[in-house]
Every structure is written in C-alpha cells, then in structure tokens.
Amino acid sequence: MSLNLDTLRLQIDSLDHKLIALLNERAQVSLDIGAAKKDAMDPQDEDNTHVYIPGREKQVFEKVTRLNPGPLAPESLCAIYREIMSASIALQKDVMVAYLGPVGSFSHDASIKRFGDSVQYASQGSIADVFDAVERGRCQYGVVPFENSIAGSVVPTLDKFVKSKVKIRAETYLPVHHYLLSKTTTEAIRRVYSHPVALAQCQTFLNEHLKGIELVPCASTSEAAQLASKEKFAAAICSQVCAEIYGLDILHANIEDQQDNTTRFFIISDAWDAPTSSDKTLLMFTVDHRLPGALCDGLKVFKDHSLNLTKIDSRPSLLRPWHYVFFVECAGVHGDSEVMNKVIAELHKFCLDVKIVGTYPDQRPQDLN
C-alpha cells in the first residue's frame, strides 16, 4: 500500500499541535515547581535559589534513554530534552553562565551542551575570571576545564580552587577534536596559536608537519582562532566551529594525538546539589611534611572506609616553599553523607586545612569507564 504524502504531512501537523500543547503544559508545571520552591524558603534567600539541579537532570536523561523505543537515537532525544530543560530554567529565573571564551572555545561548547541555548552566557578572558564572575555573583554558574585525558590536569583551575570559596556543582565530559585552521596553506604557516593544553595534545602532528614553527600559547583555542584570522601566515589549533565563526579554512582535521581525547569540565557555583544514587566528592588538604608517613596515613582513611580514589593531585600551597595542597577525588560518596563526615573527622588526625571543594553526580560516560 502506497503512503499518501499529503496525509502524512497532515499527520505531522496534528502531532506538532499536540507537542506544542504538551511542551507548554510541561513548562507551566516547571513554573509551578519554581513557585513552590520560593514559597518553601526564607524570602531573604530567594536570590540564591538554584534552578540548575544536576541530580534531577541526570535522572531525566536516564529516564528518557530508558523509555525511548526509537527510531530516534538516545543522543538525539537527550539533546531535545536538553533544550526543553534549558527553556524551563530560563522561565524560572534569569541565569548567567560564565565560560572561558571567546565564542567557539571548547569551554563554550561544554557550556551549551550542559545548559542549552535558552540561558545567557558571559565570555571571560581567563579561568580566573570565570571564578571571579561566580564569586562576585555576576554569574550564577561557571564552566571551567579540570582535566584532559591526554594532557592531564588544568593547573589554573586547580590553583583557583586552593583559594576560592566556590563549590563544584556538576561535571561534564566533552570529546575534543582539534583542527588546524588558517587563511594560508600549511607550507606557508610561520606561527601557530593555541591553548597550551591543545598544543600538548597535538605534538605528533606538529612534529610531522610544522616542526620548528613558532608555537604561541593563548588563553583559549577560540582566542587563537581570533588571532590567526588577523594574520596572513598564522594558523590556529582549535575546534571546527571556529572556522565558520572567524572565517578560517580547515587545513587538517582531527590532528590530536589520540582520537579518544576528552576533557572533563566542572560547573561551579556557590553550593552543591543534594545527594543522588551515584556521587563523587573532591577534597583538598595539606599535611605536616615533617611527620613521616603523614600523607600515607591520610590516604589510608579512604581505604578504611572502602572509598575508591579516582584522582590525586598536588599544587604548591604558596604559604611557604615546598609545601603542597593535595586534591583527592573519591567515588560513591556525597559530601553531606555520614561516611564523608567520618572521613573528614579522621583526616583531621593526620591532615591540615581539610576542605570539600565540591560534590557532584557521577556523569562519566560509560565508554570512558
């Protein structure tokens, strides 16, 4: 039996009418939820109401994936729901998200994939500026790179956590693919701009194709594209989207050393979210380096409570030479849990300045586990 095209289009029109009605009905319920939150809290705290709830977001995406019968791919359906939730957030409250810019940076991409197109964004010139925007209340949330699967930890982010009062509210992972963009040919390039981490991720390509060429570090990959667009014999290593934004040609694609290159970002704010079924917690502390085994004793506390450590890092404390702050991330525990309270109490026996930097739903993609 042949399908009638006009009949099918009428069916689509009918479904669109129903979808629009249902989407607005859902939006109204979202507004009612926002009103209920305000009614339940102290009026003086109204400005501090959080409308971005990463734990609830994770539940929605898991439910959508579980209920999806196809033919839409789970990723496509989640992308649709990302925008539905973004619009709901914007209805409840004006939200401003700070990110390391300019437009086209990987931080910008990670921000949009986390918050959608309906909230407002504020480009910042450095990671420190993102922290500052959140600390001073100019932005409710900030998105900062934390670590890369090839280049390791992002040092400016770690350094800001040492002194900052912001909290980690969520994490997000972004597959990273680098492109060589320019207005000239590969053979004519005299200078390459990019973020230091991006340069480190493309060493094999650079050694093979641009050995001896000047490499200029920038605050972000999109700033690199911006600079390269103004020079005749310059190039930038950045994302594909920068080609269109800054009028550059794609000379080489996917030039990263490893194709599974991934960057983890943190969403920072003034508070973390409530516990979920699977959380991670990042702590930092110092130890008295004059006491033999002090660090070992501190780390053993996590083992004694059967907590798996997923990351350990250190940075100079800047209090005195050769004195370090240690960062430890553990999985399967929330910062407000009874277990974590016991861990912190025991850590104080061996460690100094113990502090929870953040606690957040575990959103590590399954293919990275």
mmCIF file of C-alpha atoms in Angstrom:
data_model
loop_
_atom_site.group_PDB
_atom_site.id
_atom_site.type_symbol
_atom_site.label_atom_id
_atom_site.label_comp_id
_atom_site.label_asym_id
_atom_site.label_seq_id
_atom_site.Cartn_x
_atom_site.Cartn_y
_atom_site.Cartn_z
ATOM 1 C CA MET A 1 0.000 0.000 0.000
ATOM 2 C CA SER A 2 1.488 3.358 -1.029
ATOM 3 C CA LEU A 3 1.628 6.160 1.524
ATOM 4 C CA ASN A 4 -0.081 9.426 0.689
ATOM 5 C CA LEU A 5 2.332 12.339 1.173
ATOM 6 C CA ASP A 6 -0.401 14.888 1.930
ATOM 7 C CA THR A 7 -1.948 12.580 4.521
ATOM 8 C CA LEU A 8 1.402 12.073 6.219
ATOM 9 C CA ARG A 9 2.027 15.826 6.360
ATOM 10 C CA LEU A 10 -1.385 16.374 7.919
ATOM 11 C CA GLN A 11 -0.469 13.743 10.497
ATOM 12 C CA ILE A 12 2.775 15.614 11.246
ATOM 13 C CA ASP A 13 0.808 18.877 11.627
ATOM 14 C CA SER A 14 -1.564 17.198 14.072
ATOM 15 C CA LEU A 15 1.339 15.813 16.102
ATOM 16 C CA ASP A 16 3.023 19.228 16.174
ATOM 17 C CA HIS A 17 -0.135 20.775 17.663
ATOM 18 C CA LYS A 18 -0.131 18.129 20.390
ATOM 19 C CA LEU A 19 3.615 18.541 21.029
ATOM 20 C CA ILE A 20 3.302 22.308 21.402
ATOM 21 C CA ALA A 21 0.433 21.908 23.866
ATOM 22 C CA LEU A 22 2.352 19.293 25.879
ATOM 23 C CA LEU A 23 5.580 21.324 25.903
ATOM 24 C CA ASN A 24 3.754 24.372 27.243
ATOM 25 C CA GLU A 25 1.941 22.232 29.784
ATOM 26 C CA ARG A 26 5.316 20.899 30.936
ATOM 27 C CA ALA A 27 6.702 24.457 31.063
ATOM 28 C CA GLN A 28 3.788 25.563 33.264
ATOM 29 C CA VAL A 29 4.461 22.710 35.696
ATOM 30 C CA SER A 30 8.104 23.809 35.759
ATOM 31 C CA LEU A 31 6.975 27.332 36.683
ATOM 32 C CA ASP A 32 4.771 25.872 39.429
ATOM 33 C CA ILE A 33 7.792 23.985 40.782
ATOM 34 C CA GLY A 34 9.761 27.254 40.851
ATOM 35 C CA ALA A 35 6.937 28.983 42.715
ATOM 36 C CA ALA A 36 6.723 26.104 45.225
ATOM 37 C CA LYS A 37 10.458 26.410 45.897
ATOM 38 C CA LYS A 38 10.111 30.125 46.637
ATOM 39 C CA ASP A 39 7.132 29.559 48.950
ATOM 40 C CA ALA A 40 9.111 26.993 50.930
ATOM 41 C CA MET A 41 12.157 29.160 51.578
ATOM 42 C CA ASP A 42 13.098 32.270 53.520
ATOM 43 C CA PRO A 43 12.359 35.386 51.392
ATOM 44 C CA GLN A 44 15.873 36.654 52.158
ATOM 45 C CA ASP A 45 17.327 33.601 50.391
ATOM 46 C CA GLU A 46 15.144 33.942 47.282
ATOM 47 C CA ASP A 47 18.006 35.253 45.135
ATOM 48 C CA ASN A 48 20.061 32.148 45.998
ATOM 49 C CA THR A 49 17.501 29.666 44.651
ATOM 50 C CA HIS A 50 19.168 27.189 42.323
ATOM 51 C CA VAL A 51 17.266 26.282 39.166
ATOM 52 C CA TYR A 52 20.041 24.115 37.756
ATOM 53 C CA ILE A 53 19.702 20.772 39.555
ATOM 54 C CA PRO A 54 22.273 18.340 38.095
ATOM 55 C CA GLY A 55 20.940 15.361 40.027
ATOM 56 C CA ARG A 56 17.436 15.849 38.619
ATOM 57 C CA GLU A 57 18.895 16.469 35.157
ATOM 58 C CA LYS A 58 20.749 13.150 35.298
ATOM 59 C CA GLN A 59 17.523 11.369 36.298
ATOM 60 C CA VAL A 60 15.648 12.886 33.349
ATOM 61 C CA PHE A 61 18.297 11.851 30.821
ATOM 62 C CA GLU A 62 18.428 8.315 32.234
ATOM 63 C CA LYS A 63 14.617 8.073 32.116
ATOM 64 C CA VAL A 64 14.433 9.401 28.547
ATOM 65 C CA THR A 65 17.071 6.901 27.414
ATOM 66 C CA ARG A 66 15.328 4.036 29.200
ATOM 67 C CA LEU A 67 11.851 4.842 27.807
ATOM 68 C CA ASN A 68 12.968 5.561 24.245
ATOM 69 C CA PRO A 69 11.603 2.904 21.810
ATOM 70 C CA GLY A 70 13.177 4.524 18.723
ATOM 71 C CA PRO A 71 13.597 5.311 15.896
ATOM 72 C CA LEU A 72 15.175 8.434 17.467
ATOM 73 C CA ALA A 73 18.676 7.761 18.791
ATOM 74 C CA PRO A 74 19.056 8.232 22.579
ATOM 75 C CA GLU A 75 21.590 11.025 21.957
ATOM 76 C CA SER A 76 19.098 12.885 19.746
ATOM 77 C CA LEU A 77 16.308 12.574 22.283
ATOM 78 C CA CYS A 78 18.572 13.760 25.111
ATOM 79 C CA ALA A 79 19.604 16.767 23.007
ATOM 80 C CA ILE A 80 15.931 17.670 22.577
ATOM 81 C CA TYR A 81 15.337 17.342 26.310
ATOM 82 C CA ARG A 82 18.430 19.430 26.998
ATOM 83 C CA GLU A 83 16.726 22.351 25.228
ATOM 84 C CA ILE A 84 13.383 21.658 26.915
ATOM 85 C CA MET A 85 15.066 21.850 30.331
ATOM 86 C CA SER A 86 17.085 24.899 29.272
ATOM 87 C CA ALA A 87 13.873 26.725 28.349
ATOM 88 C CA SER A 88 12.320 25.698 31.688
ATOM 89 C CA ILE A 89 15.340 27.018 33.596
ATOM 90 C CA ALA A 90 15.116 30.346 31.762
ATOM 91 C CA LEU A 91 11.390 30.598 32.570
ATOM 92 C CA GLN A 92 12.028 30.171 36.288
ATOM 93 C CA LYS A 93 14.950 32.562 36.595
ATOM 94 C CA ASP A 94 17.402 34.661 34.594
ATOM 95 C CA VAL A 95 20.550 32.544 34.541
ATOM 96 C CA MET A 96 24.022 33.733 33.525
ATOM 97 C CA VAL A 97 26.797 31.205 32.877
ATOM 98 C CA ALA A 98 30.465 32.260 32.737
ATOM 99 C CA TYR A 99 32.874 30.375 30.496
ATOM 100 C CA LEU A 100 36.412 30.709 29.158
ATOM 101 C CA GLY A 101 35.906 32.477 25.834
ATOM 102 C CA PRO A 102 35.698 33.871 23.326
ATOM 103 C CA VAL A 103 32.846 32.220 21.409
ATOM 104 C CA GLY A 104 33.903 28.930 19.840
ATOM 105 C CA SER A 105 36.122 27.695 22.670
ATOM 106 C CA PHE A 106 35.750 24.160 23.986
ATOM 107 C CA SER A 107 34.541 25.684 27.269
ATOM 108 C CA HIS A 108 31.812 27.470 25.301
ATOM 109 C CA ASP A 109 30.839 24.176 23.642
ATOM 110 C CA ALA A 110 30.766 22.363 27.001
ATOM 111 C CA SER A 111 28.624 25.155 28.485
ATOM 112 C CA ILE A 112 25.995 24.954 25.758
ATOM 113 C CA LYS A 113 25.879 21.162 25.915
ATOM 114 C CA ARG A 114 25.256 21.423 29.660
ATOM 115 C CA PHE A 115 22.908 24.438 29.857
ATOM 116 C CA GLY A 116 21.355 24.697 26.375
ATOM 117 C CA ASP A 117 20.558 27.769 24.272
ATOM 118 C CA SER A 118 17.933 29.449 26.473
ATOM 119 C CA VAL A 119 20.192 30.743 29.263
ATOM 120 C CA GLN A 120 22.580 33.687 28.980
ATOM 121 C CA TYR A 121 26.341 33.328 28.621
ATOM 122 C CA ALA A 122 29.217 35.592 29.657
ATOM 123 C CA SER A 123 32.571 35.097 27.918
ATOM 124 C CA GLN A 124 35.588 35.515 30.216
ATOM 125 C CA GLY A 125 39.218 36.139 29.351
ATOM 126 C CA SER A 126 40.739 33.583 31.729
ATOM 127 C CA ILE A 127 39.854 30.731 34.061
ATOM 128 C CA ALA A 128 40.486 33.086 36.988
ATOM 129 C CA ASP A 129 37.887 35.469 35.528
ATOM 130 C CA VAL A 130 35.312 32.647 35.438
ATOM 131 C CA PHE A 131 35.882 32.002 39.148
ATOM 132 C CA ASP A 132 35.693 35.734 39.863
ATOM 133 C CA ALA A 133 32.382 36.114 37.995
ATOM 134 C CA VAL A 134 30.814 33.397 40.144
ATOM 135 C CA GLU A 135 32.397 34.558 43.426
ATOM 136 C CA ARG A 136 31.157 38.130 42.908
ATOM 137 C CA GLY A 137 27.658 36.995 41.936
ATOM 138 C CA ARG A 138 27.757 38.351 38.383
ATOM 139 C CA CYS A 139 27.066 34.815 37.146
ATOM 140 C CA GLN A 140 25.209 32.030 38.942
ATOM 141 C CA TYR A 141 27.338 29.332 37.331
ATOM 142 C CA GLY A 142 30.716 28.942 35.683
ATOM 143 C CA VAL A 143 32.215 26.249 33.463
ATOM 144 C CA VAL A 144 35.943 25.527 33.842
ATOM 145 C CA PRO A 145 38.173 22.795 32.359
ATOM 146 C CA PHE A 146 39.548 20.461 35.017
ATOM 147 C CA GLU A 147 41.494 17.714 33.279
ATOM 148 C CA ASN A 148 42.207 16.253 29.879
ATOM 149 C CA SER A 149 42.684 12.585 29.069
ATOM 150 C CA ILE A 150 45.969 13.331 27.246
ATOM 151 C CA ALA A 151 47.465 16.463 28.830
ATOM 152 C CA GLY A 152 46.319 15.824 32.407
ATOM 153 C CA SER A 153 45.159 18.387 34.964
ATOM 154 C CA VAL A 154 44.416 22.013 34.099
ATOM 155 C CA VAL A 155 46.727 23.810 36.509
ATOM 156 C CA PRO A 156 44.993 27.252 36.582
ATOM 157 C CA THR A 157 41.766 25.567 37.688
ATOM 158 C CA LEU A 158 43.486 23.661 40.496
ATOM 159 C CA ASP A 159 45.251 26.817 41.647
ATOM 160 C CA LYS A 160 41.982 28.756 41.846
ATOM 161 C CA PHE A 161 40.343 26.031 43.939
ATOM 162 C CA VAL A 162 43.106 26.473 46.561
ATOM 163 C CA LYS A 163 41.905 29.974 47.480
ATOM 164 C CA SER A 164 38.373 30.209 46.076
ATOM 165 C CA LYS A 165 35.144 29.725 48.018
ATOM 166 C CA VAL A 166 33.169 28.430 45.009
ATOM 167 C CA LYS A 167 31.811 24.889 45.036
ATOM 168 C CA ILE A 168 31.745 22.224 42.332
ATOM 169 C CA ARG A 169 28.112 21.523 41.472
ATOM 170 C CA ALA A 170 28.430 19.199 38.483
ATOM 171 C CA GLU A 171 30.821 17.666 35.978
ATOM 172 C CA THR A 172 30.568 17.207 32.227
ATOM 173 C CA TYR A 173 32.739 15.460 29.638
ATOM 174 C CA LEU A 174 33.446 16.769 26.144
ATOM 175 C CA PRO A 175 35.081 14.763 23.327
ATOM 176 C CA VAL A 176 37.771 17.055 21.901
ATOM 177 C CA HIS A 177 38.848 17.074 18.261
ATOM 178 C CA HIS A 178 41.375 19.601 17.032
ATOM 179 C CA TYR A 179 41.571 21.277 13.638
ATOM 180 C CA LEU A 180 44.337 23.289 12.027
ATOM 181 C CA LEU A 181 42.731 26.475 10.679
ATOM 182 C CA SER A 182 44.329 29.255 8.654
ATOM 183 C CA LYS A 183 43.916 31.663 5.743
ATOM 184 C CA THR A 184 47.044 30.298 4.056
ATOM 185 C CA THR A 185 48.475 26.907 3.130
ATOM 186 C CA THR A 186 50.221 24.518 5.535
ATOM 187 C CA GLU A 187 53.556 25.158 3.797
ATOM 188 C CA ALA A 188 53.284 28.935 4.272
ATOM 189 C CA ILE A 189 52.486 28.888 8.016
ATOM 190 C CA ARG A 190 55.037 30.722 10.171
ATOM 191 C CA ARG A 191 53.220 30.762 13.521
ATOM 192 C CA VAL A 192 50.631 28.559 15.257
ATOM 193 C CA TYR A 193 48.380 29.851 18.036
ATOM 194 C CA SER A 194 46.563 27.671 20.540
ATOM 195 C CA HIS A 195 45.931 26.925 24.199
ATOM 196 C CA PRO A 196 48.917 25.156 25.861
ATOM 197 C CA VAL A 197 46.821 22.065 26.544
ATOM 198 C CA ALA A 198 45.742 21.873 22.887
ATOM 199 C CA LEU A 199 49.344 22.218 21.739
ATOM 200 C CA ALA A 200 50.322 19.369 24.055
ATOM 201 C CA GLN A 201 47.543 17.208 22.602
ATOM 202 C CA CYS A 202 48.811 17.652 19.014
ATOM 203 C CA GLN A 203 52.548 17.076 19.391
ATOM 204 C CA THR A 204 52.745 14.247 16.859
ATOM 205 C CA PHE A 205 51.078 16.306 14.133
ATOM 206 C CA LEU A 206 53.160 19.384 14.895
ATOM 207 C CA ASN A 207 56.409 17.427 14.774
ATOM 208 C CA GLU A 208 55.474 15.816 11.472
ATOM 209 C CA HIS A 209 54.004 18.799 9.618
ATOM 210 C CA LEU A 210 55.107 22.008 11.351
ATOM 211 C CA LYS A 211 58.413 21.164 13.020
ATOM 212 C CA GLY A 212 60.331 24.299 14.029
ATOM 213 C CA ILE A 213 57.352 26.627 13.532
ATOM 214 C CA GLU A 214 56.754 29.165 16.335
ATOM 215 C CA LEU A 215 54.087 27.956 18.774
ATOM 216 C CA VAL A 216 52.283 30.744 20.614
ATOM 217 C CA PRO A 217 50.222 29.854 23.729
ATOM 218 C CA CYS A 218 46.855 31.601 24.193
ATOM 219 C CA ALA A 219 44.220 31.802 26.919
ATOM 220 C CA SER A 220 41.828 29.674 24.828
ATOM 221 C CA THR A 221 41.598 27.918 21.479
ATOM 222 C CA SER A 222 38.980 30.379 20.230
ATOM 223 C CA GLU A 223 41.266 33.312 21.099
ATOM 224 C CA ALA A 224 43.884 31.509 18.985
ATOM 225 C CA ALA A 225 41.448 31.416 16.049
ATOM 226 C CA GLN A 226 40.689 35.092 16.572
ATOM 227 C CA LEU A 227 44.395 35.970 16.410
ATOM 228 C CA ALA A 228 45.087 33.720 13.407
ATOM 229 C CA SER A 229 42.259 35.328 11.475
ATOM 230 C CA LYS A 230 44.120 38.653 11.636
ATOM 231 C CA GLU A 231 47.482 37.357 10.355
ATOM 232 C CA LYS A 232 48.246 36.218 6.808
ATOM 233 C CA PHE A 233 50.742 33.459 7.654
ATOM 234 C CA ALA A 234 49.357 32.320 11.010
ATOM 235 C CA ALA A 235 47.282 29.282 11.960
ATOM 236 C CA ALA A 236 45.288 28.127 14.962
ATOM 237 C CA ILE A 237 44.624 24.771 16.554
ATOM 238 C CA CYS A 238 41.021 24.858 17.712
ATOM 239 C CA SER A 239 37.539 23.431 17.190
ATOM 240 C CA GLN A 240 35.849 23.018 13.826
ATOM 241 C CA VAL A 241 33.193 25.612 14.654
ATOM 242 C CA CYS A 242 35.878 28.332 14.816
ATOM 243 C CA ALA A 243 36.374 28.030 11.047
ATOM 244 C CA GLU A 244 32.932 29.489 10.393
ATOM 245 C CA ILE A 245 32.988 31.973 13.272
ATOM 246 C CA TYR A 246 36.360 33.513 12.382
ATOM 247 C CA GLY A 247 36.438 32.999 8.611
ATOM 248 C CA LEU A 248 39.270 30.448 8.502
ATOM 249 C CA ASP A 249 39.877 27.454 6.236
ATOM 250 C CA ILE A 250 40.210 23.913 7.556
ATOM 251 C CA LEU A 251 43.664 22.651 6.556
ATOM 252 C CA HIS A 252 43.759 19.465 8.654
ATOM 253 C CA ALA A 253 41.092 17.715 10.750
ATOM 254 C CA ASN A 254 41.336 15.561 13.882
ATOM 255 C CA ILE A 255 45.019 16.290 14.480
ATOM 256 C CA GLU A 256 45.011 15.282 18.168
ATOM 257 C CA ASP A 257 47.434 12.522 19.182
ATOM 258 C CA GLN A 258 44.627 10.278 20.457
ATOM 259 C CA GLN A 259 41.151 10.043 18.941
ATOM 260 C CA ASP A 260 39.538 9.374 22.338
ATOM 261 C CA ASN A 261 40.765 12.790 23.538
ATOM 262 C CA THR A 262 38.321 14.012 26.198
ATOM 263 C CA THR A 263 38.206 16.988 28.568
ATOM 264 C CA ARG A 264 36.350 16.996 31.858
ATOM 265 C CA PHE A 265 34.783 20.286 32.938
ATOM 266 C CA PHE A 266 33.381 21.352 36.281
ATOM 267 C CA ILE A 267 30.282 23.504 36.749
ATOM 268 C CA ILE A 268 30.998 25.799 39.681
ATOM 269 C CA SER A 269 28.560 27.807 41.800
ATOM 270 C CA ASP A 270 28.029 28.862 45.404
ATOM 271 C CA ALA A 271 26.592 25.494 46.520
ATOM 272 C CA TRP A 272 26.490 21.837 45.581
ATOM 273 C CA ASP A 273 23.394 19.745 44.896
ATOM 274 C CA ALA A 274 21.592 17.152 47.033
ATOM 275 C CA PRO A 275 22.768 13.508 47.047
ATOM 276 C CA THR A 276 21.980 11.184 44.141
ATOM 277 C CA SER A 277 22.372 7.442 43.704
ATOM 278 C CA SER A 278 25.973 7.891 42.497
ATOM 279 C CA ASP A 279 28.124 10.872 43.513
ATOM 280 C CA LYS A 280 31.762 11.904 43.603
ATOM 281 C CA THR A 281 33.477 14.264 46.031
ATOM 282 C CA LEU A 282 36.657 16.305 45.617
ATOM 283 C CA LEU A 283 38.554 17.247 48.784
ATOM 284 C CA MET A 284 41.740 19.170 49.380
ATOM 285 C CA PHE A 285 44.069 19.216 52.369
ATOM 286 C CA THR A 286 47.648 19.814 53.440
ATOM 287 C CA VAL A 287 49.865 17.674 55.662
ATOM 288 C CA ASP A 288 52.724 18.355 58.028
ATOM 289 C CA HIS A 289 55.618 17.288 55.811
ATOM 290 C CA ARG A 290 57.863 16.949 58.873
ATOM 291 C CA LEU A 291 55.851 13.915 60.020
ATOM 292 C CA PRO A 292 56.928 10.703 58.213
ATOM 293 C CA GLY A 293 54.003 8.980 56.503
ATOM 294 C CA ALA A 294 51.506 11.802 57.113
ATOM 295 C CA LEU A 295 50.208 11.693 53.544
ATOM 296 C CA CYS A 296 50.083 7.893 53.571
ATOM 297 C CA ASP A 297 48.106 7.946 56.827
ATOM 298 C CA GLY A 298 45.664 10.459 55.333
ATOM 299 C CA LEU A 299 45.075 8.400 52.190
ATOM 300 C CA LYS A 300 44.572 5.244 54.235
ATOM 301 C CA VAL A 301 41.442 6.835 55.739
ATOM 302 C CA PHE A 302 39.716 6.493 52.379
ATOM 303 C CA LYS A 303 40.719 2.840 52.092
ATOM 304 C CA ASP A 304 39.449 2.135 55.598
ATOM 305 C CA HIS A 305 36.018 3.421 54.513
ATOM 306 C CA SER A 306 36.099 1.460 51.212
ATOM 307 C CA LEU A 307 36.174 4.632 49.106
ATOM 308 C CA ASN A 308 37.742 4.381 45.671
ATOM 309 C CA LEU A 309 40.076 7.261 44.786
ATOM 310 C CA THR A 310 39.655 8.351 41.150
ATOM 311 C CA LYS A 311 42.159 11.227 41.136
ATOM 312 C CA ILE A 312 45.066 12.521 43.216
ATOM 313 C CA ASP A 313 46.842 15.793 42.502
ATOM 314 C CA SER A 314 49.003 18.365 44.247
ATOM 315 C CA ARG A 315 49.834 22.045 43.889
ATOM 316 C CA PRO A 316 52.161 24.406 45.799
ATOM 317 C CA SER A 317 50.277 25.996 48.689
ATOM 318 C CA LEU A 318 52.165 29.307 48.264
ATOM 319 C CA LEU A 319 52.288 29.506 52.074
ATOM 320 C CA ARG A 320 55.969 28.534 52.122
ATOM 321 C CA PRO A 321 58.405 26.781 49.771
ATOM 322 C CA TRP A 322 57.914 23.038 49.216
ATOM 323 C CA HIS A 323 54.571 22.983 50.992
ATOM 324 C CA TYR A 324 51.755 21.395 48.985
ATOM 325 C CA VAL A 325 47.977 21.204 48.791
ATOM 326 C CA PHE A 326 46.690 17.737 47.879
ATOM 327 C CA PHE A 327 43.498 17.147 45.901
ATOM 328 C CA VAL A 328 41.729 13.803 46.247
ATOM 329 C CA GLU A 329 38.581 12.728 44.393
ATOM 330 C CA CYS A 330 36.624 9.761 45.694
ATOM 331 C CA ALA A 331 33.701 7.957 44.083
ATOM 332 C CA GLY A 332 30.478 6.636 45.552
ATOM 333 C CA VAL A 333 30.017 9.195 48.320
ATOM 334 C CA HIS A 334 28.325 12.587 48.754
ATOM 335 C CA GLY A 335 29.915 15.407 50.716
ATOM 336 C CA ASP A 336 26.979 15.609 53.140
ATOM 337 C CA SER A 337 26.863 11.878 53.867
ATOM 338 C CA GLU A 338 27.590 10.274 57.222
ATOM 339 C CA VAL A 339 30.517 8.404 55.667
ATOM 340 C CA MET A 340 32.128 11.621 54.457
ATOM 341 C CA ASN A 341 31.637 13.243 57.850
ATOM 342 C CA LYS A 342 33.540 10.329 59.418
ATOM 343 C CA VAL A 343 36.274 10.556 56.751
ATOM 344 C CA ILE A 344 36.796 14.261 57.395
ATOM 345 C CA ALA A 345 36.896 13.747 61.160
ATOM 346 C CA GLU A 346 39.599 11.084 60.761
ATOM 347 C CA LEU A 347 41.539 13.110 58.187
ATOM 348 C CA HIS A 348 41.938 15.882 60.766
ATOM 349 C CA LYS A 349 44.133 13.499 62.786
ATOM 350 C CA PHE A 350 46.753 13.456 60.010
ATOM 351 C CA CYS A 351 45.956 16.420 57.764
ATOM 352 C CA LEU A 352 45.573 20.189 57.977
ATOM 353 C CA ASP A 353 43.093 22.554 56.315
ATOM 354 C CA VAL A 354 40.712 19.784 55.183
ATOM 355 C CA LYS A 355 38.062 21.152 52.839
ATOM 356 C CA ILE A 356 35.419 19.741 50.484
ATOM 357 C CA VAL A 357 35.828 21.517 47.137
ATOM 358 C CA GLY A 358 32.667 20.033 45.697
ATOM 359 C CA THR A 359 30.353 17.047 45.490
ATOM 360 C CA TYR A 360 28.506 16.182 42.290
ATOM 361 C CA PRO A 361 26.668 13.440 40.384
ATOM 362 C CA ASP A 362 28.974 10.969 38.650
ATOM 363 C CA GLN A 363 28.408 11.662 34.951
ATOM 364 C CA ARG A 364 31.410 9.911 33.481
ATOM 365 C CA PRO A 365 30.275 8.397 30.148
ATOM 366 C CA GLN A 366 30.020 4.602 30.088
ATOM 367 C CA ASP A 367 32.501 4.327 27.228
ATOM 368 C CA LEU A 368 35.150 6.023 29.399
ATOM 369 C CA ASN A 369 34.744 3.659 32.341
#
